[in-house]
Amino acid sequence: MPGSFGRMYIIPALAEFHACHPLVSLDLRLSDEVLDVVEGAYDLIIRNAPLADSSLILRKLAADRRILVASPTYLEEYGTPSTPDDLAAHQCVSLAEVTKWKFKNGQAISVPHSFVVNDGEALRKMLEQGLGIGIKSVWNASESLKSGLLVEVLPEFPLMVDVSIWLLYPSRRIIAPKVYAMIDFLLERFQPVPPWEC
């Protein structure tokens, strides 16, 4: 599972899972790399990008809603953009693979990347420190938004992002009951409304 997602939402739930299923042993791997489910002999993978491999079962765990955010100190110093076009005059922090920010109104903005980073957790910290405006998953930024370290920018211009958090596992013919126990446990925790949307 992705490192920050595991630390924020899965590890805090493990005591409850263990209380319900004390005989199940867990071997957790936290990694932001895309892992091969079959070759790695993993029972279950949580990731926020689907696989094209049709031999795997995909179950949607939750939507991965993304928004533009910045710290109040950054906005005080540089001003708050009113439209996506205004982003050209701002410092922007972006993940390494992102070259354009796309909006549901059809705009695709090539933003000036003042900072580029390859880690979502680092990106959030940079935004909290006032280094610019960036895109964050609501699940990752929810505590920062609640505490006021980050605020949403351009909420009236939602991003065109169709990403979800997925459970991936091998064919139902070979899945163990312990894996079903974990899948049911996770679905109960994250559906119909994930904890970061509450």
mmCIF file of C-alpha atoms in Angstrom:
data_model
loop_
_atom_site.group_PDB
_atom_site.id
_atom_site.type_symbol
_atom_site.label_atom_id
_atom_site.label_comp_id
_atom_site.label_asym_id
_atom_site.label_seq_id
_atom_site.Cartn_x
_atom_site.Cartn_y
_atom_site.Cartn_z
ATOM 1 C CA MET A 1 0.000 0.000 0.000
ATOM 2 C CA PRO A 2 1.163 3.592 -0.455
ATOM 3 C CA GLY A 3 3.215 4.636 2.548
ATOM 4 C CA SER A 4 1.291 7.707 3.632
ATOM 5 C CA PHE A 5 -2.113 6.072 3.085
ATOM 6 C CA GLY A 6 -1.028 3.075 5.150
ATOM 7 C CA ARG A 7 0.314 5.216 7.983
ATOM 8 C CA MET A 8 -2.721 7.519 8.058
ATOM 9 C CA TYR A 9 -5.613 5.065 7.597
ATOM 10 C CA ILE A 10 -4.626 1.386 7.673
ATOM 11 C CA ILE A 11 -2.168 1.065 10.560
ATOM 12 C CA PRO A 12 -4.491 2.933 12.990
ATOM 13 C CA ALA A 13 -7.211 0.363 12.163
ATOM 14 C CA LEU A 14 -5.079 -2.758 12.684
ATOM 15 C CA ALA A 15 -5.809 -3.146 16.400
ATOM 16 C CA GLU A 16 -9.518 -3.383 15.598
ATOM 17 C CA PHE A 17 -8.876 -5.889 12.800
ATOM 18 C CA HIS A 18 -6.632 -7.974 15.075
ATOM 19 C CA ALA A 19 -9.291 -7.998 17.805
ATOM 20 C CA CYS A 20 -11.807 -9.405 15.289
ATOM 21 C CA HIS A 21 -9.335 -11.826 13.669
ATOM 22 C CA PRO A 22 -6.635 -12.678 16.249
ATOM 23 C CA LEU A 23 -5.355 -15.719 14.303
ATOM 24 C CA VAL A 24 -4.548 -13.743 11.143
ATOM 25 C CA SER A 25 -0.892 -12.738 10.820
ATOM 26 C CA LEU A 26 -0.113 -9.630 8.792
ATOM 27 C CA ASP A 27 2.968 -8.817 6.742
ATOM 28 C CA LEU A 28 2.604 -5.189 5.665
ATOM 29 C CA ARG A 29 4.653 -3.541 2.922
ATOM 30 C CA LEU A 30 4.423 0.219 2.590
ATOM 31 C CA SER A 31 5.731 1.462 -0.738
ATOM 32 C CA ASP A 32 4.811 4.147 -3.214
ATOM 33 C CA GLU A 33 6.201 1.993 -6.036
ATOM 34 C CA VAL A 34 3.857 0.068 -8.320
ATOM 35 C CA LEU A 35 4.289 -3.565 -7.312
ATOM 36 C CA ASP A 36 3.518 -6.719 -9.267
ATOM 37 C CA VAL A 37 0.754 -8.522 -7.351
ATOM 38 C CA VAL A 38 1.339 -11.920 -8.942
ATOM 39 C CA GLU A 39 5.129 -11.920 -9.085
ATOM 40 C CA GLY A 40 5.402 -10.518 -5.570
ATOM 41 C CA ALA A 41 2.978 -13.175 -4.254
ATOM 42 C CA TYR A 42 0.964 -10.499 -2.455
ATOM 43 C CA ASP A 43 -2.471 -11.453 -1.159
ATOM 44 C CA LEU A 44 -3.811 -7.907 -1.370
ATOM 45 C CA ILE A 45 -2.573 -4.557 -2.649
ATOM 46 C CA ILE A 46 -4.038 -1.124 -1.981
ATOM 47 C CA ARG A 47 -3.157 1.460 -4.610
ATOM 48 C CA ASN A 48 -4.553 4.598 -6.163
ATOM 49 C CA ALA A 49 -4.114 3.587 -9.790
ATOM 50 C CA PRO A 50 -5.807 0.628 -11.474
ATOM 51 C CA LEU A 51 -3.954 -2.155 -13.245
ATOM 52 C CA ALA A 52 -4.642 -3.255 -16.796
ATOM 53 C CA ASP A 53 -3.979 -6.904 -15.844
ATOM 54 C CA SER A 54 -7.358 -8.594 -16.276
ATOM 55 C CA SER A 55 -6.327 -11.607 -14.190
ATOM 56 C CA LEU A 56 -6.635 -9.495 -11.053
ATOM 57 C CA ILE A 57 -9.789 -8.521 -9.224
ATOM 58 C CA LEU A 58 -10.224 -4.760 -8.711
ATOM 59 C CA ARG A 59 -12.543 -3.462 -6.001
ATOM 60 C CA LYS A 60 -12.972 0.249 -5.495
ATOM 61 C CA LEU A 61 -12.227 1.174 -1.903
ATOM 62 C CA ALA A 62 -12.888 4.926 -2.150
ATOM 63 C CA ALA A 63 -12.773 7.892 -4.487
ATOM 64 C CA ASP A 64 -9.463 9.764 -4.489
ATOM 65 C CA ARG A 65 -10.782 13.322 -4.781
ATOM 66 C CA ARG A 66 -8.087 15.902 -5.457
ATOM 67 C CA ILE A 67 -8.138 19.653 -4.934
ATOM 68 C CA LEU A 68 -5.831 22.652 -5.207
ATOM 69 C CA VAL A 69 -4.475 23.816 -1.856
ATOM 70 C CA ALA A 70 -2.070 26.342 -0.382
ATOM 71 C CA SER A 71 -1.146 27.633 3.031
ATOM 72 C CA PRO A 72 -2.810 30.803 4.326
ATOM 73 C CA THR A 73 0.650 32.400 4.676
ATOM 74 C CA TYR A 74 1.402 31.805 0.988
ATOM 75 C CA LEU A 75 -1.946 33.315 -0.045
ATOM 76 C CA GLU A 76 -1.409 36.319 2.235
ATOM 77 C CA GLU A 77 1.940 37.016 0.604
ATOM 78 C CA TYR A 78 1.112 36.255 -3.042
ATOM 79 C CA GLY A 79 -2.666 36.668 -3.228
ATOM 80 C CA THR A 80 -5.417 34.180 -4.016
ATOM 81 C CA PRO A 81 -5.990 33.230 -7.658
ATOM 82 C CA SER A 82 -9.504 33.869 -8.990
ATOM 83 C CA THR A 83 -9.306 31.680 -12.108
ATOM 84 C CA PRO A 84 -7.055 28.867 -13.358
ATOM 85 C CA ASP A 85 -5.325 31.375 -15.671
ATOM 86 C CA ASP A 86 -4.076 33.254 -12.585
ATOM 87 C CA LEU A 87 -1.898 30.261 -11.656
ATOM 88 C CA ALA A 88 0.685 31.426 -14.216
ATOM 89 C CA ALA A 89 1.641 34.213 -11.788
ATOM 90 C CA HIS A 90 2.035 31.868 -8.813
ATOM 91 C CA GLN A 91 4.600 29.504 -7.382
ATOM 92 C CA CYS A 92 3.393 25.945 -7.915
ATOM 93 C CA VAL A 93 4.493 22.708 -6.299
ATOM 94 C CA SER A 94 3.919 19.605 -8.367
ATOM 95 C CA LEU A 95 4.528 15.888 -8.425
ATOM 96 C CA ALA A 96 7.276 14.890 -10.841
ATOM 97 C CA GLU A 97 5.026 13.283 -13.461
ATOM 98 C CA VAL A 98 2.441 16.104 -13.635
ATOM 99 C CA THR A 99 2.985 18.658 -16.421
ATOM 100 C CA LYS A 100 -0.511 20.186 -16.727
ATOM 101 C CA TRP A 101 -3.348 20.795 -14.308
ATOM 102 C CA LYS A 102 -6.692 19.977 -15.934
ATOM 103 C CA PHE A 103 -10.012 21.443 -14.858
ATOM 104 C CA LYS A 104 -13.561 20.209 -15.405
ATOM 105 C CA ASN A 105 -14.362 23.375 -17.335
ATOM 106 C CA GLY A 106 -12.009 22.115 -20.062
ATOM 107 C CA GLN A 107 -8.995 24.235 -19.233
ATOM 108 C CA ALA A 108 -5.573 22.593 -19.138
ATOM 109 C CA ILE A 109 -3.011 24.881 -17.541
ATOM 110 C CA SER A 110 0.743 24.465 -17.911
ATOM 111 C CA VAL A 111 1.684 25.831 -14.517
ATOM 112 C CA PRO A 112 5.107 27.205 -13.625
ATOM 113 C CA HIS A 113 6.601 24.486 -11.436
ATOM 114 C CA SER A 114 8.634 26.368 -8.869
ATOM 115 C CA PHE A 115 9.151 23.069 -7.042
ATOM 116 C CA VAL A 116 8.857 19.480 -8.283
ATOM 117 C CA VAL A 117 8.916 16.520 -5.909
ATOM 118 C CA ASN A 118 8.288 12.789 -6.308
ATOM 119 C CA ASP A 119 6.660 12.136 -2.925
ATOM 120 C CA GLY A 120 3.110 13.112 -1.949
ATOM 121 C CA GLU A 121 3.917 13.467 1.744
ATOM 122 C CA ALA A 122 6.831 15.797 0.962
ATOM 123 C CA LEU A 123 4.572 17.786 -1.354
ATOM 124 C CA ARG A 124 2.052 18.326 1.446
ATOM 125 C CA LYS A 125 4.789 19.502 3.831
ATOM 126 C CA MET A 126 6.130 21.917 1.212
ATOM 127 C CA LEU A 127 2.652 23.360 0.707
ATOM 128 C CA GLU A 128 2.159 23.714 4.473
ATOM 129 C CA GLN A 129 5.445 25.650 4.598
ATOM 130 C CA GLY A 130 4.078 28.212 2.149
ATOM 131 C CA LEU A 131 6.123 27.245 -0.914
ATOM 132 C CA GLY A 132 3.218 27.516 -3.341
ATOM 133 C CA ILE A 133 -0.045 26.070 -4.629
ATOM 134 C CA GLY A 134 -0.386 22.372 -5.387
ATOM 135 C CA ILE A 135 -2.753 19.456 -5.990
ATOM 136 C CA LYS A 136 -3.425 17.157 -3.037
ATOM 137 C CA SER A 137 -5.615 14.134 -2.456
ATOM 138 C CA VAL A 138 -8.256 15.045 0.114
ATOM 139 C CA TRP A 139 -7.388 11.881 2.102
ATOM 140 C CA ASN A 140 -3.817 13.134 2.483
ATOM 141 C CA ALA A 141 -4.632 16.782 3.154
ATOM 142 C CA SER A 142 -7.765 16.393 5.308
ATOM 143 C CA GLU A 143 -6.045 16.964 8.676
ATOM 144 C CA SER A 144 -4.123 19.955 7.311
ATOM 145 C CA LEU A 145 -7.367 21.406 5.951
ATOM 146 C CA LYS A 146 -9.179 20.874 9.265
ATOM 147 C CA SER A 147 -6.346 22.485 11.246
ATOM 148 C CA GLY A 148 -6.039 25.432 8.848
ATOM 149 C CA LEU A 149 -2.476 24.641 7.746
ATOM 150 C CA LEU A 150 -3.886 24.381 4.223
ATOM 151 C CA VAL A 151 -6.921 25.904 2.536
ATOM 152 C CA GLU A 152 -8.611 24.972 -0.730
ATOM 153 C CA VAL A 153 -7.807 27.200 -3.701
ATOM 154 C CA LEU A 154 -10.186 27.731 -6.653
ATOM 155 C CA PRO A 155 -12.971 25.508 -5.241
ATOM 156 C CA GLU A 156 -15.321 26.808 -7.939
ATOM 157 C CA PHE A 157 -12.989 25.303 -10.579
ATOM 158 C CA PRO A 158 -12.846 21.581 -9.738
ATOM 159 C CA LEU A 159 -9.998 19.525 -11.143
ATOM 160 C CA MET A 160 -10.518 16.938 -13.857
ATOM 161 C CA VAL A 161 -9.173 13.955 -11.939
ATOM 162 C CA ASP A 162 -10.673 10.499 -12.176
ATOM 163 C CA VAL A 163 -8.671 8.523 -9.639
ATOM 164 C CA SER A 164 -9.754 6.022 -7.014
ATOM 165 C CA ILE A 165 -8.182 3.923 -4.298
ATOM 166 C CA TRP A 166 -8.353 0.265 -5.299
ATOM 167 C CA LEU A 167 -8.062 -3.117 -3.670
ATOM 168 C CA LEU A 168 -6.242 -5.540 -5.981
ATOM 169 C CA TYR A 169 -6.075 -9.275 -5.442
ATOM 170 C CA PRO A 170 -5.664 -12.473 -7.455
ATOM 171 C CA SER A 171 -8.525 -14.471 -8.924
ATOM 172 C CA ARG A 172 -11.334 -15.433 -6.526
ATOM 173 C CA ARG A 173 -10.503 -19.108 -7.136
ATOM 174 C CA ILE A 174 -7.304 -18.899 -5.110
ATOM 175 C CA ILE A 175 -8.097 -16.222 -2.537
ATOM 176 C CA ALA A 176 -7.781 -17.217 1.119
ATOM 177 C CA PRO A 177 -10.509 -16.553 3.729
ATOM 178 C CA LYS A 178 -8.096 -14.259 5.626
ATOM 179 C CA VAL A 179 -7.912 -12.007 2.557
ATOM 180 C CA TYR A 180 -11.704 -11.837 2.344
ATOM 181 C CA ALA A 181 -11.719 -10.901 6.041
ATOM 182 C CA MET A 182 -9.399 -7.955 5.363
ATOM 183 C CA ILE A 183 -11.324 -6.884 2.258
ATOM 184 C CA ASP A 184 -14.634 -6.890 4.147
ATOM 185 C CA PHE A 185 -13.044 -5.002 7.044
ATOM 186 C CA LEU A 186 -11.648 -2.302 4.737
ATOM 187 C CA LEU A 187 -14.842 -1.912 2.732
ATOM 188 C CA GLU A 188 -16.804 -1.447 5.953
ATOM 189 C CA ARG A 189 -14.399 1.283 7.094
ATOM 190 C CA PHE A 190 -14.208 3.190 3.808
ATOM 191 C CA GLN A 191 -17.697 2.826 2.318
ATOM 192 C CA PRO A 192 -20.055 4.432 1.662
ATOM 193 C CA VAL A 193 -18.212 7.536 2.953
ATOM 194 C CA PRO A 194 -14.454 7.406 3.634
ATOM 195 C CA PRO A 195 -13.241 8.851 6.954
ATOM 196 C CA TRP A 196 -11.582 11.898 5.380
ATOM 197 C CA GLU A 197 -14.908 13.033 3.896
ATOM 198 C CA CYS A 198 -16.691 12.996 7.283
#
